[in-house]
Tab-separated table of C-alpha atoms in Angstrom:
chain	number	residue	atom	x	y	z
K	267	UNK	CA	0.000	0.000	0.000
K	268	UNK	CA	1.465	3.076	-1.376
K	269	UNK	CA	-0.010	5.304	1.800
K	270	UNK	CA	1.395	3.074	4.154
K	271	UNK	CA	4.987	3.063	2.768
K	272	UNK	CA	5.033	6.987	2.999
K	273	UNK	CA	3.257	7.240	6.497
K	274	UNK	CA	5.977	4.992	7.406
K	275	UNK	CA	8.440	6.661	6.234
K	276	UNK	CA	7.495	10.347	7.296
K	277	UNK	CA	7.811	8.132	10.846
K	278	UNK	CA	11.340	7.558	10.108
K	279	UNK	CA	12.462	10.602	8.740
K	280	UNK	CA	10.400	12.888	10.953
K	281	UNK	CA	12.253	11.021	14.140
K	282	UNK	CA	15.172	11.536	12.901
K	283	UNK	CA	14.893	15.065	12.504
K	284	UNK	CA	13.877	14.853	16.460
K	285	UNK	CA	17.157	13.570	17.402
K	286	UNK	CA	18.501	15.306	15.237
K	287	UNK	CA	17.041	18.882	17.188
K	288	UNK	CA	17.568	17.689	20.303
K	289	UNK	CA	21.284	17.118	18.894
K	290	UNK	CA	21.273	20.909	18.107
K	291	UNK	CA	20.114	22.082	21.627
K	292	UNK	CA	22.737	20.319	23.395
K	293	UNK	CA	25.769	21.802	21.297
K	294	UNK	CA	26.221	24.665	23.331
K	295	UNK	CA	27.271	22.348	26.184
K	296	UNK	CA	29.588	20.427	23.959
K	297	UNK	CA	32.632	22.609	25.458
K	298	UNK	CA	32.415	22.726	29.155
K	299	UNK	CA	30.989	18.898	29.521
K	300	UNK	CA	33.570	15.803	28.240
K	301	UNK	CA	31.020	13.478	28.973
K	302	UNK	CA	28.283	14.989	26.629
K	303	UNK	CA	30.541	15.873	24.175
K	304	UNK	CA	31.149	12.366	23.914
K	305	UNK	CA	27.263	11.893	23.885
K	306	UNK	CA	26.633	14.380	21.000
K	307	UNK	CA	29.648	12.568	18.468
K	308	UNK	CA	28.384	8.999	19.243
K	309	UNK	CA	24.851	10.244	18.341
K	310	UNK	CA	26.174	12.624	15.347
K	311	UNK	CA	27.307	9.273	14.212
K	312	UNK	CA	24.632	7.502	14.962
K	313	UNK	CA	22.321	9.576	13.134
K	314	UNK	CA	24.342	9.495	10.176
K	315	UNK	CA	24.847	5.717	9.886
K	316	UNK	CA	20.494	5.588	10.744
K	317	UNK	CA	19.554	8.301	7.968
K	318	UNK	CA	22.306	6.735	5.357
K	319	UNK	CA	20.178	3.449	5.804
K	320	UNK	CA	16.695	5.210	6.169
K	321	UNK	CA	17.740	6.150	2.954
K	322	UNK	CA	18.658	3.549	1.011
K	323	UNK	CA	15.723	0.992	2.739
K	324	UNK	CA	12.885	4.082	1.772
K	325	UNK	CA	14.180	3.806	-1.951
K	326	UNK	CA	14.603	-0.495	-2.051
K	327	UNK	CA	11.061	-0.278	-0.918
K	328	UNK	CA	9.730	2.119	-3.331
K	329	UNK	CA	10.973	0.092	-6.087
K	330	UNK	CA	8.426	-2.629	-5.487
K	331	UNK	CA	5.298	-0.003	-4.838
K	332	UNK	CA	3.429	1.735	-8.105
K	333	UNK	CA	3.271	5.686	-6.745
K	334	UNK	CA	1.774	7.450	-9.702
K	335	UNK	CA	5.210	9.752	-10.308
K	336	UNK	CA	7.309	7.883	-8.631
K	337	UNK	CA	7.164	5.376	-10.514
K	338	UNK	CA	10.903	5.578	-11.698
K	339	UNK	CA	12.162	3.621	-8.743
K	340	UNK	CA	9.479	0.695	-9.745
K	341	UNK	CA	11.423	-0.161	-13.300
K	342	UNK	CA	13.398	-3.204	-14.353
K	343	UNK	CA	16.858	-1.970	-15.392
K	344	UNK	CA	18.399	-4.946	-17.246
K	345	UNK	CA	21.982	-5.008	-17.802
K	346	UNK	CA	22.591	-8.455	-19.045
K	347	UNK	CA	23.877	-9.622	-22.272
K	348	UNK	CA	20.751	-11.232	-23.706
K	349	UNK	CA	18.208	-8.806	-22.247
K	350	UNK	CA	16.587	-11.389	-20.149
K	351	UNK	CA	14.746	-8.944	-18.241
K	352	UNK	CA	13.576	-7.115	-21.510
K	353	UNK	CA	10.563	-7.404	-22.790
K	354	UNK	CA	9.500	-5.614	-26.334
K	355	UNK	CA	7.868	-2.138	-26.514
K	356	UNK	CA	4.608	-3.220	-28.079
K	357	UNK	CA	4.317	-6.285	-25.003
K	358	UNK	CA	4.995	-2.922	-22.243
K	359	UNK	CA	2.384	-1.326	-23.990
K	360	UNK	CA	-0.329	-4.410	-23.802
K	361	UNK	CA	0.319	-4.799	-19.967
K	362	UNK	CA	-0.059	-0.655	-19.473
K	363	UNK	CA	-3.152	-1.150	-20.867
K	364	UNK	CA	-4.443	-4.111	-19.413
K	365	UNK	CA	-7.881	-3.480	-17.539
K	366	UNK	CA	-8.871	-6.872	-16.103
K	367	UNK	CA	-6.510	-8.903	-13.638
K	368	UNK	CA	-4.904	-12.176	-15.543
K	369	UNK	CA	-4.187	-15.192	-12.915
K	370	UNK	CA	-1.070	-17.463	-14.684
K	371	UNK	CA	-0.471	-20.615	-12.787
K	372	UNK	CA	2.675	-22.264	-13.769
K	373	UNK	CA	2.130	-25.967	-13.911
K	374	UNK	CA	6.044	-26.645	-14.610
K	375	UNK	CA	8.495	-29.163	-13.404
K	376	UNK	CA	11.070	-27.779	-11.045
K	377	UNK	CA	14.473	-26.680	-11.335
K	378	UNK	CA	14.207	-26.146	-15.051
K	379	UNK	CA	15.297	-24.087	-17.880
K	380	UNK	CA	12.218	-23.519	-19.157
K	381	UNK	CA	10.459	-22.999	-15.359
K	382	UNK	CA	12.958	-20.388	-14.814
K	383	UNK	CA	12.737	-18.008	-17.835
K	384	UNK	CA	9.001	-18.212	-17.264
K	385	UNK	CA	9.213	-16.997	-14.039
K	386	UNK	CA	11.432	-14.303	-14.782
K	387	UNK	CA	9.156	-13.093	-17.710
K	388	UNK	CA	6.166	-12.973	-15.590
K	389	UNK	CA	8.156	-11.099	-12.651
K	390	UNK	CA	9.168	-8.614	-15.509
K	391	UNK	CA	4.928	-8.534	-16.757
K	392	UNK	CA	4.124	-7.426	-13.106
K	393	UNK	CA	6.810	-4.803	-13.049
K	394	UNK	CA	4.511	-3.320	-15.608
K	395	UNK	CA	1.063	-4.175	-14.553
K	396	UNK	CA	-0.355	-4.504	-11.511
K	397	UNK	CA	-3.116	-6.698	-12.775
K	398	UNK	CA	-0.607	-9.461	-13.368
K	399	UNK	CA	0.011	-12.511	-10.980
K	400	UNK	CA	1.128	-16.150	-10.636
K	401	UNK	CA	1.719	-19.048	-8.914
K	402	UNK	CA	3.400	-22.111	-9.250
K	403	UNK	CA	1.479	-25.526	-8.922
K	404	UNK	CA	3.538	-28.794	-8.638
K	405	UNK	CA	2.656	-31.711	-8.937
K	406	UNK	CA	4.121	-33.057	-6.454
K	407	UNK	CA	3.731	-30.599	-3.481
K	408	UNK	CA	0.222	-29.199	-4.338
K	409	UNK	CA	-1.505	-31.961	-5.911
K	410	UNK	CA	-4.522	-30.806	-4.346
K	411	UNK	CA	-4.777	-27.726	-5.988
K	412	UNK	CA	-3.876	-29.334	-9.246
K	413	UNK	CA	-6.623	-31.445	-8.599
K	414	UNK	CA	-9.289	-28.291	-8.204
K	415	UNK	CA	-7.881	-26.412	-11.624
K	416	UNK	CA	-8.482	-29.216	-13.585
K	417	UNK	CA	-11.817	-29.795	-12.722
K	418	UNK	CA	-12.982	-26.523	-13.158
K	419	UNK	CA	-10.870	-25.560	-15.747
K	420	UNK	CA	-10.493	-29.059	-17.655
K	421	UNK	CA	-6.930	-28.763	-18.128
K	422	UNK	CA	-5.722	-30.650	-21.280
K	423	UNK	CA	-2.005	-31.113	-20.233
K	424	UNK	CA	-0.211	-31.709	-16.671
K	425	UNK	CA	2.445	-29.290	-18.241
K	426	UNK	CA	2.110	-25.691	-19.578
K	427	UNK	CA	0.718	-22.315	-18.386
K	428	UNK	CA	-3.096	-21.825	-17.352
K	429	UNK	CA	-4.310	-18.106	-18.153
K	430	UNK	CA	-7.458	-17.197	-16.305
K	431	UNK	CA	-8.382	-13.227	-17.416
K	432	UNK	CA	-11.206	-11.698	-15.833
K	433	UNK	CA	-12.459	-11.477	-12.421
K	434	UNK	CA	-13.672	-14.249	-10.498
K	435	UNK	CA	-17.602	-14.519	-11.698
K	436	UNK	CA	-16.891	-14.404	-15.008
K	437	UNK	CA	-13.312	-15.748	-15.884
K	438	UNK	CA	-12.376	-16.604	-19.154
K	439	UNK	CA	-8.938	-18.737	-19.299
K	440	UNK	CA	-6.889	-20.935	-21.907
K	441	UNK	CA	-4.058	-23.112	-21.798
K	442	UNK	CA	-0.630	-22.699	-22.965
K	443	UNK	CA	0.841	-26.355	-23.437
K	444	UNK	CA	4.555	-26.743	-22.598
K	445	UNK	CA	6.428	-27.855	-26.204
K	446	UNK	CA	4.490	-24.602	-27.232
K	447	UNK	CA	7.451	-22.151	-24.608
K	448	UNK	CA	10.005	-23.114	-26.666
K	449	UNK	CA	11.686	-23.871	-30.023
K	450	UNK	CA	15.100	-26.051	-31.101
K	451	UNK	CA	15.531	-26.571	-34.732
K	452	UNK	CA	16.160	-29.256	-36.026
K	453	UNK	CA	19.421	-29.999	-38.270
K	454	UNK	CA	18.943	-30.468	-41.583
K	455	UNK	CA	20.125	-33.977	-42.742
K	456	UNK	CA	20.989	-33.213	-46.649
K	457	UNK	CA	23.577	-30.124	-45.302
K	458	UNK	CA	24.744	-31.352	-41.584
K	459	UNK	CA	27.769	-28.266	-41.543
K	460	UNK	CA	24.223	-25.789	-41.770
K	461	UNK	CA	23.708	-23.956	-38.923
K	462	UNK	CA	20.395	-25.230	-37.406
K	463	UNK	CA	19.695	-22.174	-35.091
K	464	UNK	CA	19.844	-21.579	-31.556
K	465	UNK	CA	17.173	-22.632	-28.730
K	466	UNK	CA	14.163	-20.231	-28.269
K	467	UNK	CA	11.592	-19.499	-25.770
K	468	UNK	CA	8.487	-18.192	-26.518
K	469	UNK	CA	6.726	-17.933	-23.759
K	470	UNK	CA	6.378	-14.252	-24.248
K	471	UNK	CA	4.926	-14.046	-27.306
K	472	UNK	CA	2.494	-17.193	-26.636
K	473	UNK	CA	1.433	-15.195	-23.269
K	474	UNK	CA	0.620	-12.152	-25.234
K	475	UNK	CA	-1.506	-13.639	-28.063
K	476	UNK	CA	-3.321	-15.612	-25.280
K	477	UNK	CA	-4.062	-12.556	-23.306
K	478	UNK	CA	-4.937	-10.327	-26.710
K	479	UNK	CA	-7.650	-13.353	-27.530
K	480	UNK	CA	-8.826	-13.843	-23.930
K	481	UNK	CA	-9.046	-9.960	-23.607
K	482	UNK	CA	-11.244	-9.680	-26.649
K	483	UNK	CA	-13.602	-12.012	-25.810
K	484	UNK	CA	-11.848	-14.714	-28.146
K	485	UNK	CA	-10.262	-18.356	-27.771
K	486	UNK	CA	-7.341	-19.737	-30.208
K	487	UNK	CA	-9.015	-22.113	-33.163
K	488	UNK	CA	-7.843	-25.644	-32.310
K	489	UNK	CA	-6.532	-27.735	-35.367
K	490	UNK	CA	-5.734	-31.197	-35.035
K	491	UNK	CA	-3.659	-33.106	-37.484
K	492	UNK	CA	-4.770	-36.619	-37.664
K	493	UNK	CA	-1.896	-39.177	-37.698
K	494	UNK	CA	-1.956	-43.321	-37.769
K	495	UNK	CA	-2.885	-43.623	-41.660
K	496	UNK	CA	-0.546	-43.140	-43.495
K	497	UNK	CA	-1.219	-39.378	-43.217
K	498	UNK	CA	1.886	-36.534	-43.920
K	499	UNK	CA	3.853	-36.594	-40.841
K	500	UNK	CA	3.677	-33.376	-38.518
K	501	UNK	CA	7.243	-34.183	-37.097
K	502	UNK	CA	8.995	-34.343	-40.393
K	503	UNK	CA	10.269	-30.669	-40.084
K	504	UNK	CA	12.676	-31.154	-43.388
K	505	UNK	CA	12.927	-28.769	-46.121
K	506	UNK	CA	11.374	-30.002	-49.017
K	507	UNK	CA	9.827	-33.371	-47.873
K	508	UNK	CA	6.886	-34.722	-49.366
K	509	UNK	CA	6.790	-36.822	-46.292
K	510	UNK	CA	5.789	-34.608	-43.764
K	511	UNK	CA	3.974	-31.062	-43.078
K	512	UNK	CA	6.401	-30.265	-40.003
K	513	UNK	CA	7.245	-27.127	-41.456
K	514	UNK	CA	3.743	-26.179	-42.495
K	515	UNK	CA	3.093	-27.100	-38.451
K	516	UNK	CA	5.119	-25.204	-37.744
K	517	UNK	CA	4.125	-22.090	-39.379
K	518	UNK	CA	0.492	-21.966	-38.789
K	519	UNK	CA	1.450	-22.271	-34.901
K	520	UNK	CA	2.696	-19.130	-35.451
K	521	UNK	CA	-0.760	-17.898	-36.156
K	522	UNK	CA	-3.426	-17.956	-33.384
K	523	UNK	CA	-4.347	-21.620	-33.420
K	524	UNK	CA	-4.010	-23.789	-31.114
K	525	UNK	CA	-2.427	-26.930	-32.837
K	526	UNK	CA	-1.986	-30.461	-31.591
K	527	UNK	CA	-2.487	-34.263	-33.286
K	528	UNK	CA	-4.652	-37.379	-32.688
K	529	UNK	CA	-4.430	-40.539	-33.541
K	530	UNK	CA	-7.525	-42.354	-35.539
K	531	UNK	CA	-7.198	-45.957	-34.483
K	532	UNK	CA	-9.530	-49.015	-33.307
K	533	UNK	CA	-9.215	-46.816	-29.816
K	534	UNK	CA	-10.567	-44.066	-30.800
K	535	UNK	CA	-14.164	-43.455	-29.409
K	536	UNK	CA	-14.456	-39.244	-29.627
K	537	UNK	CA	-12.991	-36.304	-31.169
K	538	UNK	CA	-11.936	-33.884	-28.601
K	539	UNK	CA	-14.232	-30.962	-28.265
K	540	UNK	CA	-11.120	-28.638	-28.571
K	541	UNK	CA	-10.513	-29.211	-32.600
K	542	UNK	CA	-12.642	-26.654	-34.460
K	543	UNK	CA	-10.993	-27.988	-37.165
K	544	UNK	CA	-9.369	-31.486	-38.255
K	545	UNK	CA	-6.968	-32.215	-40.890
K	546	UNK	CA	-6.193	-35.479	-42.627
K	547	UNK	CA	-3.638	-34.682	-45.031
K	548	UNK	CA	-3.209	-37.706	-47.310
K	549	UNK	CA	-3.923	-41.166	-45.851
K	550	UNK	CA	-2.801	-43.789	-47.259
K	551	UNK	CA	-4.834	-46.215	-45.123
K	552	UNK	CA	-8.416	-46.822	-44.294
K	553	UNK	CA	-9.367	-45.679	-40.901
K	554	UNK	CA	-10.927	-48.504	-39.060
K	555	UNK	CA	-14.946	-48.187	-38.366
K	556	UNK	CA	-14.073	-46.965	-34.927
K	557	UNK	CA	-12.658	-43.915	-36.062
K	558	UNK	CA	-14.373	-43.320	-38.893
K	559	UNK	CA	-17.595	-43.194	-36.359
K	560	UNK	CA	-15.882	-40.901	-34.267
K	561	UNK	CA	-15.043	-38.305	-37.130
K	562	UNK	CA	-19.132	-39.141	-38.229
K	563	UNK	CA	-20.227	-38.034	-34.631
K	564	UNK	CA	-17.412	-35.175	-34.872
K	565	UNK	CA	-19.229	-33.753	-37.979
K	566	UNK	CA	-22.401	-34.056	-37.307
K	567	UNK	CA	-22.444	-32.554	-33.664
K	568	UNK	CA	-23.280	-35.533	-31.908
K	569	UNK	CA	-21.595	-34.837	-28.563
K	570	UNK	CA	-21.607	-31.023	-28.479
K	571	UNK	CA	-20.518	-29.289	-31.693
K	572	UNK	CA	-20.618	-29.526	-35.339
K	573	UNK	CA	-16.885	-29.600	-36.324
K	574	UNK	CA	-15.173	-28.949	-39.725
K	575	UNK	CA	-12.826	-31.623	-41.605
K	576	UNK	CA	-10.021	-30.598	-44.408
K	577	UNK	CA	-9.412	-33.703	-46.232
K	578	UNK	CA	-6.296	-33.646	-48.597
K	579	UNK	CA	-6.649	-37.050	-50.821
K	580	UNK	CA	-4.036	-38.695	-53.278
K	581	UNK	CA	-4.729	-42.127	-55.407
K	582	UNK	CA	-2.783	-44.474	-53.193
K	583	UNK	CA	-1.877	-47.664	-55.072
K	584	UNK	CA	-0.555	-50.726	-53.505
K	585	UNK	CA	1.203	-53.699	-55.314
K	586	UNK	CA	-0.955	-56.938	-55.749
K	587	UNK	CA	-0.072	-59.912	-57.547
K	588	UNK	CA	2.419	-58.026	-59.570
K	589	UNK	CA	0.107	-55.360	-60.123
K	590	UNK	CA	-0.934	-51.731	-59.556
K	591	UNK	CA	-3.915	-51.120	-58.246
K	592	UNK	CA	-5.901	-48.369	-56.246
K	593	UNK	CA	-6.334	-48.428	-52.569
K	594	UNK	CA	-9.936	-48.668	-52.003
K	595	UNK	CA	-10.391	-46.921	-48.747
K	596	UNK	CA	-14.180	-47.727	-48.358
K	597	UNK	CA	-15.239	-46.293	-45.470
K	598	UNK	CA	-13.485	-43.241	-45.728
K	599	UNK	CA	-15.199	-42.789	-48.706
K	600	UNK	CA	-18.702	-44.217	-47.085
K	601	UNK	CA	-18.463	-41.564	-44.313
K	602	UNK	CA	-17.927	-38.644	-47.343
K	603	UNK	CA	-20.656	-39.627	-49.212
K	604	UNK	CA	-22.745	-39.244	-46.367
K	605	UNK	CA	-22.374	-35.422	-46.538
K	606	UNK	CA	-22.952	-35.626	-50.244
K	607	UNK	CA	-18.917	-35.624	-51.645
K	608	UNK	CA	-18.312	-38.339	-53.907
K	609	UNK	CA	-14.730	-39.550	-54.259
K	610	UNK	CA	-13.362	-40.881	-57.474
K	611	UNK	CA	-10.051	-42.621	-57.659
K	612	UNK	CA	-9.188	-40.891	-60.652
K	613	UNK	CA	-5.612	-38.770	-60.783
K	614	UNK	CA	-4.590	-36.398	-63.673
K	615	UNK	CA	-1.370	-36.800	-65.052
K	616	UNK	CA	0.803	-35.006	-66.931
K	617	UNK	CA	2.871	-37.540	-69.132
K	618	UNK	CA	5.831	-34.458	-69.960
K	619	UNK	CA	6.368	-34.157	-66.362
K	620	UNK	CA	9.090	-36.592	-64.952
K	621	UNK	CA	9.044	-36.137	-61.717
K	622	UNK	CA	6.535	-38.451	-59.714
K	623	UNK	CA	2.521	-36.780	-59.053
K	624	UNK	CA	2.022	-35.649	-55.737
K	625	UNK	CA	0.173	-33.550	-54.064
């Protein structure tokens, strides 16, 4: 409390002063007494040594209390190398402005790189907003807690950062998953003298577009890559491959969506309520009836919400008695015809182009 730091210290000062007087009336005796002259230099000194750290404890505590003007001592001078305790101009400028408080627990293991820049950052957001605070949840320690913030706000990961903006009746709130604070490229096999980058963490940037959306009344799109068919893989991050979409993943995280993958197996009873959006980029396999009456349930709305699919199809071929010859994919293409899109395995190809179709 900003009025109690300055009573307090109007206390201090204004005592000293006291002493400091009564110092003052008892110099004219300094002469003719050896015993109070003694007196007046061991308080002289005294006073000194009291004010010097009066001083210096007044402006320490100042520099964790917002006072309007005074507000220079309340800063975050960072003199280190990699400006750890810098954040950008246009994040300052978010916080300043920031009218509702935002609640980020940390659910993060301990003594960790990761743990500990995220900590730092989110010291360094309340140095510029007072409507900014955390805690840190273990798992191990507070497992009751943990317990409470997932069921109320159905936490999708046991790692990451849970956002909650807005006051207690109404909170809003979203969940930053922990491969999302950071990024390590990855080397790239055809050129291994390349240099692959540096580590990253982005926890600032994920914190900010989580508080923009929350703040306007938004949540991230969630698109989820199905894998276990053959599809592109999402963790084939090489240049060039028509293996994978790693790099495409990679990308669109960069947007605001909130991206993850899910496997379409004999297991699979539901979609998760969190993909607005699936994609199956190019099976090459039939999903099994299981899934395919998950992703039937998915589109029509069955448990909760119509969702949307993007299907990217190829004519897969397999090899049969010494022969070519289309994969059929049946109920796949059962499901489609369902909401009126007929598949044909038919593939345009242009006989002056060498290199292999693809899509």
């Amino acid at each position: 409390n900003p009025n109690t730091v300055l009573l307090c210290a109007a206390l201090l000062f204004g005592g000293l002063a006291l002493m400091f007087g009564s110092v003052m009336l008892a110099k004219n005796f300094e002469k003719s007494s050896v015993g109070l002259r003694r007196l007046l230099y061991g308080t002289n000194a005294f006073l000194t040594g009291m004010l010097l750290l009066t001083v210096l404890g007044v402006v320490n505590v100042l520099a964790y209390v917002p006072m309007g003007k005074l507000d220079f001592f309340n800063r975050t001078f960072d003199f280190t190398a990699s400006g750890l305790y810098s954040i950008s101009e246009s994040t300052q400028n978010f916080l300043s402005n920031l009218k509702e408080p935002v609640k980020v627990y940390v659910l993060l293991p301990g003594n960790n790189l990761i743990t500990v820049e995220t900590e730092t950052l989110l010291e360094t957001f309340k140095t510029h907003s007072k409507n900014i605070t955390w805690s840190s949840v273990s798992r191990d320690l507070d497992a009751q807690e943990l317990a409470k913030l997932q069921e109320k706000y159905q936490i999708p990961d046991s790692l990451g950062l849970l956002v909650v903006y807005g006051n207690d009746q109404k909170p809003v709130y979203d969940f930053i998953k922990y491969p999302d604070l950071y990024s390590i490229p990855q080397q790239d096999p055809r050129n291994p003298n390349a240099d692959s980058g540096s580590f990253q963490f982005l926890g600032e940037a994920q914190l900010i577009k989580t508080m923009t959306f929350l703040s306007e009344g938004k949540s991230q799109t969630g698109v989820f890559f199905t894998q276990g068919n053959g599809e592109l893989s999402i963790d084939d991050k090489n240049p060039g491959s028509v293996a994978g979409i790693g790099a495409l993943y990679d990308e669109t995280a960069k947007g605001n969506f909130k991206l993850d993958k899910i496997t379409l197996d004999r297991n699979t009873k539901k979609i998760p309520q969190e993909a607005d959006v699936l994609v199956m980029a190019r099976p090459k396999f039939d999903p099994p009836p299981q899934a395919i009456d998950a992703l039937r349930n998915y589109l029509r709305g069955t448990d909760g919400k119509k969702g949307h699919l993007l299907l990217l199809l190829d004519v897969e071929v397999e090899q049969l008695a010494g022969k070519k010859q289309v994969i059929p994919m049946p109920n796949l293409k059962v499901l489609l015809r369902e909401f009126q899109v007929d598949v044909a395995d038919d593939q345009i190809y242009n006989p002056l182009n060498e290199r292999k179709p693809s899509i």
